[in-house]
XYZ file of C-alpha atoms in Angstrom:
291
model
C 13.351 1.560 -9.777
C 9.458 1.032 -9.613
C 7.577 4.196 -8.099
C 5.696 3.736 -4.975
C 2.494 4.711 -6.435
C 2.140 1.285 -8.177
C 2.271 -0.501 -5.083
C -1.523 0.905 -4.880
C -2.587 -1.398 -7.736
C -2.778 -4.080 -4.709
C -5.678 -2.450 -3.198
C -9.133 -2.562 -2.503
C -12.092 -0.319 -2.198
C -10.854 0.273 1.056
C -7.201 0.868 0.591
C -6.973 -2.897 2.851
C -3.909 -5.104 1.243
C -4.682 -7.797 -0.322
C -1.346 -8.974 -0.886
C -0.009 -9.986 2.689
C 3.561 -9.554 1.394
C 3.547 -6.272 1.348
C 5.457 -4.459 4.425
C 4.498 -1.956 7.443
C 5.884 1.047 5.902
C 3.792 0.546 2.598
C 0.520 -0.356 4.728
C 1.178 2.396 6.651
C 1.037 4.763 3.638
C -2.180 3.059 2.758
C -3.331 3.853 5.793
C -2.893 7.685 5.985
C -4.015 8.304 2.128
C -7.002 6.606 3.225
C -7.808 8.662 6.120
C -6.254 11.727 5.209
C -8.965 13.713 7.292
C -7.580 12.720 10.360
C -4.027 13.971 9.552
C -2.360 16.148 11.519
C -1.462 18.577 8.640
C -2.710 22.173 8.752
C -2.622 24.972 6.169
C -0.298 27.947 6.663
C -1.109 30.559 8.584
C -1.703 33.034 5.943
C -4.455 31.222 4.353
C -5.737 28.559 7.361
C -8.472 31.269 9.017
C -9.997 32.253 5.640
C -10.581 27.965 4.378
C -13.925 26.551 5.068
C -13.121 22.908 6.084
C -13.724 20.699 3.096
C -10.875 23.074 1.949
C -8.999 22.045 4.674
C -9.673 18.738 4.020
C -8.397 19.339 0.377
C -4.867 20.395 1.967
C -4.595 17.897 4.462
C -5.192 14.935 1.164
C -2.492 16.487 -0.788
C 0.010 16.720 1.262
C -0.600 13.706 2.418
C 0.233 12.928 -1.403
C 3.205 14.951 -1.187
C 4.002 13.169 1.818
C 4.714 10.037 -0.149
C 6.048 11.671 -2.961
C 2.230 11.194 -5.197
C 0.638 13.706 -7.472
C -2.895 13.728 -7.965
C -6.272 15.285 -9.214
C -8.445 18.105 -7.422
C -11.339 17.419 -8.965
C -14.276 19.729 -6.808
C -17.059 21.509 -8.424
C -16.417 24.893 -10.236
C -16.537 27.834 -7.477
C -15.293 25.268 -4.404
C -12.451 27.230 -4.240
C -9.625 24.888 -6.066
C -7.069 28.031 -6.530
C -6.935 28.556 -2.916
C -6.556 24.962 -1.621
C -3.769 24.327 -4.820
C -1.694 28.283 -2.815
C -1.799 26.603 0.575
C -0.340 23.750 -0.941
C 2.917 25.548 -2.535
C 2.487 28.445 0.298
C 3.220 25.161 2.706
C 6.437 24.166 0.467
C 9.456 24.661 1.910
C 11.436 23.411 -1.436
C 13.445 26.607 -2.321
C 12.204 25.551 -6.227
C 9.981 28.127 -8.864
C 6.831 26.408 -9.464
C 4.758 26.455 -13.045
C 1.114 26.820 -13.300
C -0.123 26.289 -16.856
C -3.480 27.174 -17.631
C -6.209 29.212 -20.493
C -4.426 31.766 -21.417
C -7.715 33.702 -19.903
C -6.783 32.621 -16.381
C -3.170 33.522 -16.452
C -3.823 36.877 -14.652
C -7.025 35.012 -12.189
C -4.129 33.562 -11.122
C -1.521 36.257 -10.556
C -4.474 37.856 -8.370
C -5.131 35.054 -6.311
C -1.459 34.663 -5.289
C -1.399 38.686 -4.581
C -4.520 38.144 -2.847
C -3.420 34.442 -0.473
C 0.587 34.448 -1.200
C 1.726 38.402 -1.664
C 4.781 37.662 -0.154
C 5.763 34.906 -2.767
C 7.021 36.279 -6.264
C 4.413 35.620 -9.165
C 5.708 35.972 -13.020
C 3.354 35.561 -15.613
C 5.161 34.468 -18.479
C 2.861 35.628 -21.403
C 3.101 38.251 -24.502
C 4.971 38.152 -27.302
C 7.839 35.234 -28.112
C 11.405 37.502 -27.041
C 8.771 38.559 -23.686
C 8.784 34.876 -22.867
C 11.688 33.662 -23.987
C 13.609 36.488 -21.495
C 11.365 35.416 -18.691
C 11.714 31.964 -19.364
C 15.725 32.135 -19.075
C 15.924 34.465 -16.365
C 13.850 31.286 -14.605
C 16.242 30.756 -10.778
C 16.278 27.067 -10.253
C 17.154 27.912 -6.855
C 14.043 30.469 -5.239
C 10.642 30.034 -4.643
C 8.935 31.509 -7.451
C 5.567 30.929 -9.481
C 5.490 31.290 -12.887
C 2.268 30.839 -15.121
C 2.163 30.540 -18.294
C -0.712 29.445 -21.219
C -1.423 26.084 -22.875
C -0.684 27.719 -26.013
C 2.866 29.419 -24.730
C 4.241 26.164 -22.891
C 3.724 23.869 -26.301
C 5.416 27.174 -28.434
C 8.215 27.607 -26.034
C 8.753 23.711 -24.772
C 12.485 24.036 -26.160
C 13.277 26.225 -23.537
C 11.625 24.555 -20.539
C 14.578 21.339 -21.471
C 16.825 21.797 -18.707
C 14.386 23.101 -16.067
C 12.928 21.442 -13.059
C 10.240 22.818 -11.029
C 8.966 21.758 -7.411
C 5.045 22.171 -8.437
C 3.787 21.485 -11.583
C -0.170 22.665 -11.802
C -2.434 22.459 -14.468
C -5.626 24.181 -14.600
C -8.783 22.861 -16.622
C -6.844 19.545 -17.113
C -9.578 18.996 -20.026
C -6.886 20.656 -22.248
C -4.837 17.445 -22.453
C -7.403 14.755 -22.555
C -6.526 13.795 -26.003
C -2.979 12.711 -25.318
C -2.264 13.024 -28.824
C -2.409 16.535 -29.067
C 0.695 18.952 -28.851
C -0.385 20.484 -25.361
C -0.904 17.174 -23.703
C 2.549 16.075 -24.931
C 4.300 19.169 -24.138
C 3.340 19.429 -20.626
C 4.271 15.592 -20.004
C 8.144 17.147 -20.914
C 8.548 19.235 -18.237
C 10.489 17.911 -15.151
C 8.946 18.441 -11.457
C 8.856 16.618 -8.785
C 4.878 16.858 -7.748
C 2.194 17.394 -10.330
C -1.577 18.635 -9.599
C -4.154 18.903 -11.975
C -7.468 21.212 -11.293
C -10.584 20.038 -13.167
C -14.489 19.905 -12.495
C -14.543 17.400 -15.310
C -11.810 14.804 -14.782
C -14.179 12.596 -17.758
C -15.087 15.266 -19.852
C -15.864 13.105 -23.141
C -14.613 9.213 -22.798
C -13.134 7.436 -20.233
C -9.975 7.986 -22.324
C -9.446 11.291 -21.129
C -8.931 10.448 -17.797
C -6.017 8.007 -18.982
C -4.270 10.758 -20.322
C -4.197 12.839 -17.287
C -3.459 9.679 -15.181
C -0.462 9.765 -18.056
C 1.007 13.254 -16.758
C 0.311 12.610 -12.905
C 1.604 8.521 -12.557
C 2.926 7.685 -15.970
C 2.316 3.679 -16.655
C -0.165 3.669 -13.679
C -2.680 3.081 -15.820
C -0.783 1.144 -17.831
C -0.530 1.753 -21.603
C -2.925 3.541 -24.123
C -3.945 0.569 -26.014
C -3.962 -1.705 -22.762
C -6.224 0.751 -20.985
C -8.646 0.927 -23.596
C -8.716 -3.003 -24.401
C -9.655 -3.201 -20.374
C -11.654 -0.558 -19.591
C -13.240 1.408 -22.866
C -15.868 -1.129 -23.901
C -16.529 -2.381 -20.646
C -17.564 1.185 -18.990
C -19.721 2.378 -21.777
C -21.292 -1.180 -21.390
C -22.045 -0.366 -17.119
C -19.722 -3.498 -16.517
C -20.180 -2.948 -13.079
C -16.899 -5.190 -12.145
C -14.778 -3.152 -14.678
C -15.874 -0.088 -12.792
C -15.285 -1.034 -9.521
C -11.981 -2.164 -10.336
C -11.096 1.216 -12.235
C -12.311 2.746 -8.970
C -10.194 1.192 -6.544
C -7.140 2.263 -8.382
C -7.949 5.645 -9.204
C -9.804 6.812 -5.535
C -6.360 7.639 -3.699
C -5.238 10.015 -6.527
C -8.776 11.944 -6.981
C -10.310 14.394 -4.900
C -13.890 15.174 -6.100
C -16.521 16.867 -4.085
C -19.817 18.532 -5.610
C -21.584 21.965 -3.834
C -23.902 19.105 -2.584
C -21.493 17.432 -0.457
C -20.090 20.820 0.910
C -23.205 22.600 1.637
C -22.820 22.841 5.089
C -19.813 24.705 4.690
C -20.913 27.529 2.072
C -21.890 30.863 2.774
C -25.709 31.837 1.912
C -26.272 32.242 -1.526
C -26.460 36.242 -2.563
C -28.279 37.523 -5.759
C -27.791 40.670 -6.558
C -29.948 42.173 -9.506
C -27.854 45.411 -11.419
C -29.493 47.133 -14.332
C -27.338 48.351 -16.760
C -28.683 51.621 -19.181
C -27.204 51.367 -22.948
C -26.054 54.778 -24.001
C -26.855 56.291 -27.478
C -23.904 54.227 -29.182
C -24.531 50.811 -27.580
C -28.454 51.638 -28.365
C -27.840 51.932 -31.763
C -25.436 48.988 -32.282
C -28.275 47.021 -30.688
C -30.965 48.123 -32.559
């Protein structure tokens, strides 16, 4: 069976066919990816009256994703608000599944808050500490309730054995950057887990190369981009050289599975900016440390 998603190779800029073979149902999905602002999804109720619109707008594209069984890459600027349009994505799940959200160990508890904060009715594990901690969270894991559990880059690649015969609805990673060298132990260990609808969060989907946005193309639509070696032969050389034809065609495949918008494009939509100035006094001990 060939997934759906590489149907989309036969697009254009425009998400218009260009192979005339190709049946209703399939343009149809074209159709709504591409204009996924005028879809007729909305955000739960718990979180629709606090998202500005663009954050709407981030809902409504994924689950149009969702919709046809695609993953994909939230891509906005830092501080855009990426946490709460990824909640009202699993908030709006109704797949009675745990979900796993794998990010910098330093974010684990960002995290926990932000579901207490948008989600406190869903249940929110943290699966982090020491190796028996996790490894009595991990297989306590229900296959069957809507759970979140989040656990570090670091933990997941450790504790991978254990993840073998589980299967999540969501699986989120946050500051995709961590597996842009597909080589790497995290970047493998992540592509092991089983779920049925991945989401990466990065402000930097090319953080280095255009390499590293083949390897999270790798966890989201495996062979999408085709092979390592094939996607570099095609497009490494040619994109560090501006080959403005290479690019364009990179483009047209990529556009239906990224959503990237910059403060810039959203500035309508933010709040006034607020500076607040705090002084903070050393005391005697923190005085003498500096000096």
């Amino acid at each position: 069976v060939v997934p759906t998603y590489l149907a989309l190779k036969l697009v254009d800029r425009n998400l218009n066919i260009i192979d005339y073979h190709i049946n209703d149902n399939l343009e149809k999905m074209i159709a709504e990816i591409s204009n996924y602002k005028n879809s007729t999804f909305i955000p739960p109720k718990q979180v629709v009256n606090v998202m500005r619109q663009y954050q709407i707008e981030a809902f409504k594209w994924m689950r149009t994703l969702v919709k046809y069984g695609f993953s994909g890459i939230l891509a906005d600027d830092m501080g855009l608000g990426k946490t709460l349009e990824m909640i009202s994505i699993i908030l709006d799940s109704e797949i009675n599944k745990p979900a796993l959200i794998v990010c910098p160990k330093s974010l684990c508890y960002n995290w926990k808050n932000e579901f207490s904060k948008w989600a406190p009715n869903l249940e929110v594990v943290n699966i982090i500490g020491s190796i028996p901690e996790r490894d009595e969270k991990i297989a306590n894991i229900n296959l069957n309730e809507k759970t979140i559990y989040i656990t570090s880059y670091d933990s997941l690649r450790n504790d991978i054995e254990l993840y073998e015969n589980l299967s999540f609805s969501y699986l989120i990673l946050d500051e995709a950057q961590y597996i842009k060298n597909h080589e790497t132990q995290k970047a493998q260990s992540v592509k092991l887990i089983d779920s049925k609808y991945r989401f990466v969060l990065t402000g930097t989907p090319i953080e280095n190369t255009i390499l590293d946005l083949w390897s999270i193309f790798d966890f989201i639509l495996p062979n999408y981009l085709g092979s390592y070696n094939d996607f570099r032969s095609s497009y490494e050389k040619q994109v560090m050289d501006s080959d403005k034809k290479t690019v364009n065609r990179l483009v047209k495949k990529i556009a239906p599975f990224i959503l990237r918008r910059t403060k810039k494009d959203v500035i309508k939509d933010l709040p006034d900016k607020v500076e607040v100035t705090i002084t903070a006094v050393m005391n005697n001990e923190q005085r003498k440390i500096y000096e």
